[in-house]
């Protein structure tokens, strides 16, 4: 018996017809990232390919050595380093972020591997307009090391989630999810790599979905 699941198979929900997602005017995105920036790249590429009607106004990153900075430079996107270590509190850090996002005229904020807890200072400045990508099928495996948590729990399917951000960590309304089977010999690295393939697929679509359904979201109808 072959116990090896098809490693390429995945389930994405909801399925989106991208032609239904064209925004009237380009969405003005701010992206925040702490790491390698593959999700930043995915959003930038979806824009370049005409699959997402948006422009990236600014990248904010918090680690001086984050690889995402050079990816922004390659794409001609302005990048601002705001190092959280230089601020006395999470709130004062977030206030500086808000000031920067407003300076760059950002409408929608995308947390693409932003490894900091955000406060009400940020959330209140962009009500229902902050989107996060997380490497698990929420509400399972919130917080850090989500991929390792899934492996440790012995689940057979995990994945990724794009959701709106609320004050409670990794808990806002879910926009889109993709399932990824766990293979018998998976490590955190191999599994995370396959999850990221799906992240890159659903993040741009979920941004478009959120913008398209903004009226419903603001009325509390759900997504
Ligand atoms: C992504 O896998 C994202 O889901 C995760 O960080 C990675 C960033 O990768 N985010 C979190 O864990 C947030 N809790 P990237 O820098 O290559 O886009």
Coordinates of C-alpha atoms and ligand atoms in Angstrom, one line a residue:
X1 CA 0.0 0.0 0.0
X2 CA 1.3 3.4 -0.9
X3 CA 0.9 5.7 2.1
X4 CA 2.5 8.6 0.4
X5 CA -0.1 11.3 -0.2
X6 CA 0.2 13.3 -3.4
X7 CA 2.5 16.1 -2.2
X8 CA 1.1 18.4 -4.9
X9 CA -2.5 18.1 -3.9
X10 CA -4.1 20.8 -1.9
X11 CA -7.5 22.1 -1.2
X12 CA -8.1 25.9 -1.3
X13 CA -11.3 27.4 0.0
X14 CA -13.0 29.5 -1.1
X15 CA -12.3 29.0 -4.7
X16 CA -12.1 32.4 -6.3
X17 CA -12.8 33.5 -9.8
X18 CA -10.1 36.2 -10.1
X19 CA -12.1 38.0 -12.8
X20 CA -14.7 38.8 -10.2
X21 CA -12.2 40.4 -8.0
X22 CA -11.1 43.4 -10.0
X23 CA -11.1 46.5 -7.8
X24 CA -12.2 49.7 -9.5
X25 CA -9.0 51.5 -8.4
X26 CA -5.7 49.9 -7.4
X27 CA -5.6 49.0 -3.8
X28 CA -2.9 50.9 -1.9
X29 CA -1.1 48.3 0.1
X30 CA 1.4 48.6 2.9
X31 CA 3.3 45.4 3.6
X32 CA 5.0 44.6 6.8
X33 CA 7.5 41.7 7.0
X34 CA 10.3 40.4 9.3
X35 CA 12.0 37.7 7.2
X36 CA 12.8 36.4 3.8
X37 CA 9.9 38.1 2.1
X38 CA 8.6 35.3 -0.2
X39 CA 5.1 36.4 0.5
X40 CA 6.0 40.0 -0.3
X41 CA 7.4 38.6 -3.6
X42 CA 4.1 36.7 -4.2
X43 CA 2.0 39.8 -3.8
X44 CA 4.4 41.9 -5.9
X45 CA 4.4 39.2 -8.7
X46 CA 0.6 38.9 -8.6
X47 CA 0.4 42.7 -9.2
X48 CA 3.0 42.5 -11.9
X49 CA 1.1 39.7 -13.6
X50 CA -2.1 41.7 -13.5
X51 CA -3.8 39.2 -11.1
X52 CA -4.2 41.7 -8.3
X53 CA -5.2 45.3 -9.0
X54 CA -3.0 47.0 -6.4
X55 CA 0.2 48.9 -5.8
X56 CA 2.7 48.5 -2.9
X57 CA 3.1 51.9 -1.4
X58 CA 5.7 50.9 1.1
X59 CA 7.4 47.9 2.8
X60 CA 8.0 48.2 6.6
X61 CA 10.5 45.8 8.0
X62 CA 11.8 45.5 11.6
X63 CA 15.0 43.4 11.3
X64 CA 18.0 45.2 9.8
X65 CA 19.2 41.9 8.2
X66 CA 15.8 40.9 6.8
X67 CA 16.1 39.6 3.2
X68 CA 12.8 41.2 2.3
X69 CA 14.5 44.6 2.1
X70 CA 16.6 43.6 -1.0
X71 CA 13.5 42.1 -2.6
X72 CA 11.7 45.5 -2.2
X73 CA 14.7 47.2 -3.7
X74 CA 14.7 44.8 -6.7
X75 CA 11.0 45.7 -7.3
X76 CA 11.5 49.4 -6.8
X77 CA 9.3 49.5 -3.7
X78 CA 10.3 51.9 -1.0
X79 CA 11.4 50.1 2.2
X80 CA 11.4 51.6 5.7
X81 CA 13.3 50.0 8.6
X82 CA 11.5 50.5 11.9
X83 CA 13.5 48.5 14.5
X84 CA 11.2 47.6 17.4
X85 CA 14.2 47.5 19.7
X86 CA 14.5 51.2 19.5
X87 CA 11.0 51.8 21.1
X88 CA 10.0 51.8 24.7
X89 CA 6.7 50.0 24.3
X90 CA 4.7 48.0 21.7
X91 CA 2.3 51.0 21.5
X92 CA 4.9 53.6 20.7
X93 CA 6.4 51.2 18.0
X94 CA 3.0 50.7 16.5
X95 CA 2.3 54.5 16.5
X96 CA 5.5 55.0 14.5
X97 CA 4.3 52.3 12.1
X98 CA 0.9 54.1 11.8
X99 CA 2.6 57.4 11.1
X100 CA 4.7 55.8 8.4
X101 CA 1.8 54.0 6.7
X102 CA -0.2 57.3 6.7
X103 CA 2.7 59.1 5.2
X104 CA 2.7 56.6 2.3
X105 CA -1.1 56.8 1.9
X106 CA -1.7 53.1 2.7
X107 CA -5.3 51.8 2.6
X108 CA -4.7 48.1 3.3
X109 CA -2.0 46.6 5.5
X110 CA -0.6 43.2 4.8
X111 CA 1.3 41.3 7.5
X112 CA 3.5 39.0 5.3
X113 CA 5.6 37.2 7.9
X114 CA 5.4 40.0 10.5
X115 CA 6.7 38.4 13.7
X116 CA 5.5 41.0 16.2
X117 CA 2.3 41.1 18.2
X118 CA 0.3 44.2 17.1
X119 CA -1.6 46.5 19.4
X120 CA -4.9 48.4 19.3
X121 CA -2.9 51.4 18.1
X122 CA -2.3 49.7 14.7
X123 CA -5.6 47.9 14.6
X124 CA -7.7 51.0 15.3
X125 CA -5.9 52.9 12.6
X126 CA -6.8 50.3 9.9
X127 CA -10.2 48.9 11.1
X128 CA -10.9 45.6 9.2
X129 CA -8.1 46.5 6.8
X130 CA -5.2 44.5 8.2
X131 CA -4.6 41.0 6.7
X132 CA -2.3 38.4 8.1
X133 CA -0.9 35.1 6.7
X134 CA -0.3 32.3 9.1
X135 CA 1.2 28.9 8.4
X136 CA -1.5 26.6 9.9
X137 CA -5.2 25.9 9.5
X138 CA -6.4 28.3 12.2
X139 CA -7.8 28.1 14.8
X140 CA -5.2 25.3 15.2
X141 CA -1.6 26.1 16.0
X142 CA -1.7 29.8 16.8
X143 CA 1.4 31.8 17.6
X144 CA 5.0 31.1 16.8
X145 CA 6.4 27.8 15.4
X146 CA 3.0 26.8 13.9
X147 CA 4.6 24.3 11.5
X148 CA 6.5 22.6 14.3
X149 CA 3.3 22.6 16.4
X150 CA 1.5 20.7 13.7
X151 CA 4.3 18.1 13.3
X152 CA 4.4 17.6 17.1
X153 CA 0.6 17.2 17.3
X154 CA 0.7 14.4 14.7
X155 CA -2.0 15.9 12.5
X156 CA -2.1 14.6 9.0
X157 CA -3.2 17.7 7.3
X158 CA -2.1 21.3 8.0
X159 CA -1.9 24.3 5.8
X160 CA -2.2 28.1 5.8
X161 CA -4.7 30.8 6.6
X162 CA -5.2 34.3 5.5
X163 CA -7.4 36.3 8.0
X164 CA -8.3 39.8 9.1
X165 CA -6.4 40.9 12.2
X166 CA -8.0 41.5 15.5
X167 CA -6.6 42.1 18.9
X168 CA -6.4 38.4 19.9
X169 CA -3.4 36.9 18.1
X170 CA -4.2 34.8 15.0
X171 CA -8.0 35.0 15.7
X172 CA -9.7 37.3 13.2
X173 CA -12.2 36.4 10.6
X174 CA -10.8 33.9 8.1
X175 CA -10.7 35.0 4.5
X176 CA -9.1 31.9 2.8
X177 CA -7.4 28.7 3.7
X178 CA -5.3 26.1 1.9
X179 CA -4.8 22.5 3.2
X180 CA -1.4 20.8 2.9
X181 CA -0.9 17.1 3.6
X182 CA 1.9 16.1 6.0
X183 CA 4.2 13.5 4.5
X184 CA 5.6 10.7 6.7
X185 CA 9.2 12.0 6.4
X186 CA 8.4 15.7 6.6
X187 CA 10.7 18.0 8.6
X188 CA 9.6 21.5 9.6
X189 CA 11.6 22.8 6.7
X190 CA 10.1 20.5 4.0
X191 CA 6.6 21.0 5.3
X192 CA 7.0 24.8 5.6
X193 CA 8.3 24.9 2.0
X194 CA 5.1 23.2 0.8
X195 CA 2.9 25.4 2.9
X196 CA 4.6 28.4 1.5
X197 CA 3.8 27.3 -2.1
X198 CA 0.1 27.6 -1.0
X199 CA 0.7 30.8 0.9
X200 CA 1.9 32.4 -2.2
X201 CA -1.2 31.3 -4.1
X202 CA -3.8 32.4 -1.6
X203 CA -2.4 35.6 -0.1
X204 CA -2.9 37.7 -3.3
X205 CA -6.3 36.2 -3.8
X206 CA -7.4 36.8 -0.2
X207 CA -6.3 40.4 -0.5
X208 CA -8.6 40.9 -3.5
X209 CA -11.4 39.0 -1.8
X210 CA -11.2 41.2 1.3
X211 CA -11.3 44.3 -0.8
X212 CA -14.2 43.0 -2.8
X213 CA -16.2 42.1 0.2
X214 CA -15.2 45.1 2.3
X215 CA -18.8 46.3 2.6
X216 CA -20.0 43.0 4.0
X217 CA -17.0 42.9 6.4
X218 CA -17.7 46.3 7.8
X219 CA -21.4 45.5 8.2
X220 CA -20.3 42.4 10.2
X221 CA -21.8 40.0 7.7
X222 CA -18.7 37.9 7.7
X223 CA -16.4 36.8 4.9
Ligands
LIG1 C1 5.3 32.7 6.4 O1 5.3 31.3 6.3 C2 4.1 33.2 7.2 O2 3.0 32.3 7.2 C3 4.8 33.2 8.6 O3 6.1 33.6 8.4 C4 6.5 33.2 7.1 C5 7.2 34.3 6.4 O4 7.8 33.9 5.2 N1 4.0 34.0 9.5 C6 3.9 33.7 10.8 O5 4.3 32.7 11.3 C7 3.0 34.7 11.5 N2 2.6 34.2 12.8 P1 8.3 34.9 4.1 O6 9.2 35.9 4.9 O7 9.1 34.1 3.2 O8 7.1 35.5 3.5

